[in-house]
């Protein structure tokens, strides 16, 4: 009936409800903070990847440029027989390595990019180009059956590339 709960019981239940409500609000705050910390850590990792990639690319580009330059100089002297073949292989390999370094630089730059309209087929093709040599060396043929003219999606290019790589 009406007298099932005393005023004191009602006051205790209301106080308990306030405590529960405050506890829930604080729990939500903690969850939000954890999410923000994860996002900050992700941004910091991406910045580190950018810095490392730029440094590595710079360090690799200098010797690759020398290798390519000297290989071209030797090729202009028309070396005989197998030497010509070997120098062409050295030059071809260094060009391929320079291309990989360039794609890695572009990939790292896009990791931290803001969301933007993307052509998913174009992003997928860049990822395929990035890994094609790796798979072909192992006898795996990558076949591009991507549809053209898809409507653009708004996303971060680096995240989409990472998703496709995985």
XYZ file of N, CA and C in Angstrom:
498
model
N 0.796 -1.171 0.000
C 0.000 0.000 0.000
C 0.842 1.239 0.000
N 0.116 2.297 0.347
C 0.757 3.618 0.336
C 1.830 3.729 1.399
N 1.728 2.980 2.441
C 2.688 3.103 3.527
C 3.747 2.003 3.477
N 3.934 1.375 2.307
C 4.907 0.290 2.179
C 6.334 0.790 2.398
N 6.612 2.035 1.988
C 7.947 2.601 2.170
C 7.838 3.858 3.016
N 8.749 3.964 3.950
C 8.768 5.167 4.784
C 9.466 6.275 4.015
N 9.322 7.488 4.496
C 10.006 8.622 3.875
C 11.521 8.422 3.916
N 11.988 7.811 4.994
C 13.421 7.542 5.112
C 13.844 6.518 4.044
N 13.052 5.476 3.813
C 13.363 4.478 2.787
C 13.420 5.133 1.401
N 12.452 5.990 1.155
C 12.399 6.688 -0.137
C 13.625 7.576 -0.294
N 14.025 8.275 0.745
C 15.191 9.154 0.697
C 16.458 8.332 0.443
N 16.571 7.157 1.098
C 17.744 6.294 0.890
C 17.787 5.813 -0.553
N 16.651 5.378 -1.101
C 16.601 4.897 -2.480
C 16.938 6.024 -3.453
N 16.417 7.220 -3.205
C 16.729 8.364 -4.076
C 18.216 8.702 -4.005
N 18.795 8.674 -2.798
C 20.227 8.954 -2.644
C 21.048 7.889 -3.375
N 20.615 6.633 -3.236
C 21.307 5.546 -3.916
C 21.220 5.723 -5.437
N 20.054 6.132 -5.930
C 19.875 6.370 -7.366
C 20.803 7.487 -7.845
N 20.969 8.530 -7.043
C 21.891 9.623 -7.392
C 23.326 9.112 -7.444
N 23.707 8.278 -6.471
C 25.060 7.718 -6.460
C 25.275 6.852 -7.690
N 24.305 6.006 -8.016
C 24.412 5.168 -9.207
C 24.514 6.020 -10.474
N 23.707 7.060 -10.543
C 23.726 7.951 -11.699
C 25.094 8.625 -11.841
N 25.630 9.103 -10.727
C 26.944 9.743 -10.758
C 28.019 8.718 -11.136
N 27.915 7.515 -10.602
C 28.869 6.457 -10.952
C 28.820 6.131 -12.432
N 27.636 6.059 -12.989
C 27.485 5.777 -14.414
C 28.085 6.904 -15.253
N 27.831 8.136 -14.849
C 28.396 9.288 -15.567
C 29.918 9.246 -15.539
N 30.485 8.917 -14.380
C 31.946 8.833 -14.277
C 32.496 7.681 -15.122
N 31.782 6.581 -15.152
C 32.188 5.456 -15.981
C 32.217 5.861 -17.456
N 31.205 6.597 -17.884
C 31.169 7.092 -19.271
C 32.345 8.024 -19.525
N 32.671 8.885 -18.548
C 33.824 9.785 -18.685
C 35.119 8.994 -18.838
N 35.275 7.943 -18.038
C 36.474 7.110 -18.118
C 36.552 6.424 -19.480
N 35.432 5.930 -19.965
C 35.410 5.299 -21.289
C 35.810 6.293 -22.375
N 35.277 7.513 -22.282
C 35.628 8.552 -23.258
C 37.125 8.855 -23.197
N 37.664 8.966 -21.989
C 39.096 9.244 -21.841
C 39.942 8.114 -22.423
N 39.548 6.865 -22.176
C 40.282 5.733 -22.742
C 40.271 5.769 -24.265
N 39.117 6.087 -24.836
C 39.014 6.188 -26.289
C 39.914 7.304 -26.813
N 39.901 8.444 -26.141
C 40.755 9.557 -26.556
C 42.233 9.197 -26.440
N 42.605 8.465 -25.388
C 43.991 8.036 -25.230
C 44.393 7.085 -26.351
N 43.504 6.172 -26.711
C 43.797 5.254 -27.822
C 43.970 6.018 -29.125
N 43.082 6.993 -29.351
C 43.178 7.783 -30.579
C 44.483 8.577 -30.604
N 44.864 9.151 -29.474
C 46.116 9.898 -29.388
C 47.299 8.979 -29.649
N 47.277 7.789 -29.057
C 48.363 6.831 -29.270
C 48.453 6.450 -30.749
N 47.305 6.278 -31.397
C 47.289 5.943 -32.829
C 47.888 7.075 -33.652
N 47.519 8.298 -33.338
C 48.065 9.453 -34.056
C 49.572 9.519 -33.855
N 50.025 9.279 -32.629
C 51.464 9.314 -32.355
C 52.197 8.214 -33.108
N 51.591 7.020 -33.187
C 52.210 5.939 -33.957
C 52.299 6.305 -35.426
N 51.239 6.916 -35.959
C 51.258 7.307 -37.370
C 52.320 8.365 -37.627
N 52.467 9.301 -36.697
C 53.506 10.320 -36.848
C 54.886 9.679 -36.820
N 55.071 8.695 -35.949
C 56.338 7.992 -35.871
C 56.606 7.233 -37.170
N 55.572 6.582 -37.707
C 55.721 5.877 -38.988
C 56.133 6.865 -40.075
N 55.492 8.038 -40.102
C 55.851 9.055 -41.090
C 57.316 9.447 -40.958
N 57.752 9.708 -39.722
C 59.134 10.134 -39.486
C 60.123 9.033 -39.860
N 59.819 7.803 -39.431
C 60.717 6.690 -39.754
C 60.786 6.453 -41.250
N 59.633 6.491 -41.900
C 59.605 6.252 -43.342
C 60.374 7.330 -44.090
N 60.188 8.572 -43.681
C 60.918 9.662 -44.339
C 62.420 9.494 -44.141
N 62.828 9.131 -42.925
C 64.248 8.934 -42.658
C 64.822 7.763 -43.428
N 64.105 6.658 -43.421
C 64.569 5.469 -44.138
C 64.624 5.749 -45.637
N 63.585 6.393 -46.151
C 63.549 6.707 -47.583
C 64.733 7.579 -47.968
N 65.022 8.572 -47.132
C 66.156 9.459 -47.422
C 67.461 8.663 -47.406
N 67.623 7.828 -46.398
C 68.850 7.035 -46.284
C 68.988 6.038 -47.427
N 67.883 5.476 -47.902
C 67.945 4.518 -49.006
C 68.112 5.206 -50.355
N 67.511 6.372 -50.511
C 67.572 7.051 -51.805
C 68.992 7.449 -52.183
N 69.789 7.861 -51.218
C 71.161 8.275 -51.544
C 71.978 7.130 -52.147
N 72.076 5.964 -51.487
C 72.847 4.892 -52.135
C 72.182 4.357 -53.402
N 70.859 4.360 -53.448
C 70.189 3.892 -54.665
C 70.516 4.802 -55.845
N 70.557 6.090 -55.596
C 70.912 7.040 -56.660
C 72.329 6.782 -57.146
N 73.243 6.506 -56.227
C 74.622 6.194 -56.620
C 74.671 4.906 -57.439
N 73.983 3.885 -56.974
C 73.988 2.606 -57.687
C 73.435 2.786 -59.095
N 72.312 3.497 -59.200
C 71.706 3.724 -60.513
C 72.647 4.531 -61.408
N 73.245 5.568 -60.839
C 74.148 6.422 -61.625
C 75.356 5.663 -62.141
N 76.011 4.918 -61.255
C 77.194 4.162 -61.686
C 76.817 3.045 -62.657
N 75.682 2.405 -62.449
C 75.242 1.367 -63.386
C 75.022 1.967 -64.770
N 74.420 3.165 -64.828
C 74.216 3.819 -66.123
C 75.554 4.169 -66.776
N 76.493 4.671 -65.971
C 77.814 5.002 -66.527
C 78.482 3.768 -67.114
N 78.407 2.657 -66.391
C 79.026 1.426 -66.887
C 78.311 0.944 -68.145
N 76.969 1.027 -68.151
C 76.223 0.586 -69.333
C 76.566 1.415 -70.569
N 76.853 2.702 -70.374
C 77.236 3.555 -71.514
C 78.580 3.131 -72.113
N 79.381 2.432 -71.358
C 80.672 1.947 -71.862
C 80.524 0.595 -72.563
N 79.280 0.102 -72.665
C 78.980 -1.169 -73.340
C 79.860 -2.324 -72.853
N 79.674 -2.723 -71.612
C 80.485 -3.842 -71.111
C 80.174 -5.121 -71.895
N 81.149 -5.977 -71.941
C 81.036 -7.186 -72.766
C 80.296 -8.302 -72.040
N 79.593 -9.107 -72.838
C 79.006 -10.363 -72.403
C 78.146 -10.301 -71.158
N 78.492 -11.170 -70.201
C 77.677 -11.306 -69.001
C 77.702 -10.047 -68.149
N 78.788 -9.288 -68.229
C 78.857 -8.063 -67.430
C 77.726 -7.117 -67.790
N 77.421 -7.022 -69.078
C 76.328 -6.164 -69.531
C 75.016 -6.614 -68.897
N 74.777 -7.920 -68.909
C 73.561 -8.480 -68.329
C 73.509 -8.188 -66.820
N 74.628 -8.377 -66.131
C 74.663 -8.168 -64.685
C 74.415 -6.708 -64.322
N 75.038 -5.818 -65.082
C 74.865 -4.386 -64.799
C 73.428 -3.965 -65.064
N 72.828 -4.504 -66.112
C 71.418 -4.211 -66.380
C 70.539 -4.701 -65.234
N 70.869 -5.858 -64.673
C 70.123 -6.392 -63.522
C 70.297 -5.487 -62.301
N 71.514 -5.021 -62.083
C 71.773 -4.104 -60.958
C 70.958 -2.830 -61.142
N 70.991 -2.288 -62.359
C 70.241 -1.059 -62.619
C 68.740 -1.293 -62.450
N 68.237 -2.381 -63.005
C 66.806 -2.689 -62.914
C 66.383 -2.882 -61.455
N 67.182 -3.586 -60.690
C 66.870 -3.799 -59.271
C 66.878 -2.514 -58.478
N 67.811 -1.625 -58.774
C 67.871 -0.354 -58.042
C 66.702 0.560 -58.419
N 66.270 0.510 -59.672
C 65.090 1.277 -60.086
C 63.853 0.760 -59.364
N 63.733 -0.577 -59.280
C 62.600 -1.176 -58.584
C 62.632 -0.788 -57.096
N 63.805 -0.822 -56.487
C 63.929 -0.448 -55.074
C 63.562 1.029 -54.869
N 63.990 1.890 -55.770
C 63.651 3.312 -55.667
C 62.137 3.510 -55.799
N 61.511 2.724 -56.662
C 60.061 2.802 -56.818
C 59.350 2.371 -55.539
N 59.856 1.324 -54.896
C 59.269 0.861 -53.637
C 59.411 1.930 -52.563
N 60.581 2.546 -52.488
C 60.806 3.610 -51.503
C 59.830 4.755 -51.739
N 59.635 5.130 -52.994
C 58.703 6.210 -53.309
C 57.282 5.849 -52.887
N 56.853 4.629 -53.186
C 55.504 4.221 -52.797
C 55.347 4.174 -51.286
N 56.392 3.753 -50.581
C 56.334 3.758 -49.117
C 56.216 5.175 -48.578
N 56.929 6.108 -49.192
C 56.815 7.510 -48.779
C 55.384 8.002 -48.973
N 54.817 7.723 -50.124
C 53.446 8.153 -50.400
C 52.473 7.482 -49.442
N 52.687 6.206 -49.178
C 51.835 5.459 -48.267
C 51.874 6.070 -46.871
N 53.068 6.369 -46.378
C 53.206 6.940 -45.034
C 52.600 8.338 -44.967
N 52.741 9.124 -46.011
C 52.167 10.466 -46.016
C 50.656 10.403 -45.935
N 50.054 9.396 -46.545
C 48.599 9.291 -46.546
C 48.063 8.724 -45.240
N 48.922 8.128 -44.397
C 48.460 7.547 -43.138
C 47.820 8.609 -42.251
N 48.443 9.772 -42.193
C 47.935 10.801 -41.304
C 46.982 11.783 -41.972
N 46.609 11.519 -43.199
C 45.768 12.453 -43.937
C 44.357 12.506 -43.347
N 43.722 13.628 -43.553
C 42.336 13.782 -43.123
C 41.428 12.987 -44.047
N 40.197 12.798 -43.581
C 39.220 12.100 -44.413
C 38.987 12.912 -45.683
N 38.810 12.183 -46.770
C 38.602 12.824 -48.064
C 37.859 11.854 -48.981
N 37.254 12.369 -50.038
C 36.605 11.466 -50.989
C 37.656 10.595 -51.676
N 37.429 9.289 -51.702
C 38.391 8.355 -52.280
C 37.748 7.485 -53.342
N 38.534 7.169 -54.348
C 38.164 6.153 -55.328
C 38.743 4.843 -54.807
N 37.892 3.966 -54.299
C 38.365 2.721 -53.697
C 39.170 1.872 -54.669
N 38.774 1.868 -55.923
C 39.516 1.084 -56.913
C 40.937 1.609 -57.058
N 41.105 2.924 -57.076
C 42.443 3.509 -57.209
C 43.301 3.192 -55.980
N 42.713 3.272 -54.799
C 43.445 2.948 -53.574
C 43.862 1.480 -53.599
N 42.939 0.603 -53.983
C 43.245 -0.827 -54.046
C 44.353 -1.103 -55.053
N 44.330 -0.424 -56.187
C 45.380 -0.628 -57.198
C 46.744 -0.203 -56.670
N 46.788 0.899 -55.889
C 48.061 1.334 -55.301
C 48.590 0.276 -54.334
N 47.701 -0.304 -53.550
C 48.120 -1.347 -52.611
C 48.614 -2.577 -53.383
N 47.909 -2.937 -54.428
C 48.329 -4.075 -55.249
C 49.704 -3.803 -55.840
N 49.931 -2.598 -56.358
C 51.242 -2.248 -56.913
C 52.332 -2.333 -55.847
N 51.985 -1.967 -54.626
C 52.942 -1.977 -53.531
C 53.395 -3.398 -53.192
N 52.495 -4.363 -53.276
C 52.819 -5.737 -52.854
C 53.022 -6.710 -54.017
N 52.763 -6.267 -55.228
C 52.806 -7.170 -56.384
C 54.140 -7.922 -56.487
N 55.243 -7.201 -56.423
C 56.548 -7.836 -56.596
C 56.780 -8.907 -55.529
N 56.388 -8.611 -54.295
C 56.547 -9.552 -53.183
C 55.849 -10.880 -53.502
N 54.633 -10.808 -54.010
C 53.880 -12.029 -54.290
C 54.362 -12.721 -55.566
N 54.718 -11.935 -56.577
C 55.172 -12.540 -57.829
C 56.459 -13.326 -57.622
N 57.328 -12.843 -56.719
C 58.552 -13.587 -56.420
C 58.239 -14.962 -55.836
N 57.079 -15.095 -55.221
C 56.674 -16.354 -54.602
C 55.746 -17.164 -55.511
N 55.630 -16.730 -56.767
C 54.821 -17.473 -57.719
C 53.334 -17.210 -57.626
N 52.942 -16.139 -56.944
C 51.529 -15.804 -56.795
C 51.207 -14.672 -57.766
N 50.218 -14.892 -58.613
C 49.808 -13.861 -59.562
C 48.650 -13.057 -58.960
N 48.816 -11.753 -58.906
C 47.731 -10.887 -58.446
C 46.931 -10.446 -59.661
N 45.630 -10.685 -59.614
C 44.757 -10.341 -60.730
C 43.864 -9.184 -60.287
N 43.882 -8.127 -61.054
C 43.077 -6.935 -60.761
C 41.742 -7.063 -61.486
N 40.693 -7.334 -60.719
C 39.348 -7.392 -61.282
C 38.479 -6.318 -60.647
N 39.099 -5.196 -60.355
C 38.384 -4.117 -59.682
C 37.435 -3.420 -60.645
N 36.320 -3.026 -60.118
C 35.316 -2.324 -60.899
C 35.717 -0.853 -60.975
N 35.598 -0.268 -62.135
C 35.847 1.153 -62.279
C 34.586 1.942 -61.987
N 34.713 3.227 -61.843
C 33.569 4.120 -61.689
C 32.705 3.824 -60.468
N 33.334 3.461 -59.341
C 32.575 3.339 -58.102
C 32.342 4.730 -57.535
N 31.256 4.938 -56.831
C 31.075 6.248 -56.204
C 32.146 6.434 -55.124
N 32.625 7.659 -54.944
C 33.665 7.884 -53.938
C 33.129 7.670 -52.517
N 34.039 7.263 -51.630
C 33.713 7.145 -50.211
C 34.587 8.143 -49.468
N 34.097 8.627 -48.338
C 34.870 9.573 -47.538
C 35.576 8.779 -46.442
N 36.924 8.783 -46.494
C 37.709 8.004 -45.535
C 39.142 8.524 -45.534
N 39.936 8.000 -44.597
C 41.356 8.311 -44.561
C 42.078 7.317 -45.472
N 42.830 7.804 -46.452
C 43.478 6.905 -47.409
C 44.359 5.859 -46.724
N 45.130 6.273 -45.747
C 46.041 5.339 -45.079
C 45.318 4.227 -44.375
N 44.175 4.544 -43.766
C 43.428 3.498 -43.068
C 42.857 2.487 -44.056
N 42.383 2.965 -45.192
C 41.837 2.057 -46.209
C 42.965 1.182 -46.773
N 44.140 1.793 -47.019
C 45.266 1.027 -47.515
C 45.680 -0.038 -46.500
N 45.731 0.347 -45.236
C 46.106 -0.599 -44.190
C 45.105 -1.751 -44.132
N 43.839 -1.438 -44.238
C 42.797 -2.458 -44.236
C 43.021 -3.426 -45.399
N 43.282 -2.899 -46.576
C 43.482 -3.739 -47.747
C 44.758 -4.578 -47.623
N 45.793 -4.016 -47.038
C 47.031 -4.780 -46.851
C 46.803 -5.970 -45.927
N 46.003 -5.761 -44.890
C 45.737 -6.853 -43.957
C 44.803 -7.861 -44.590
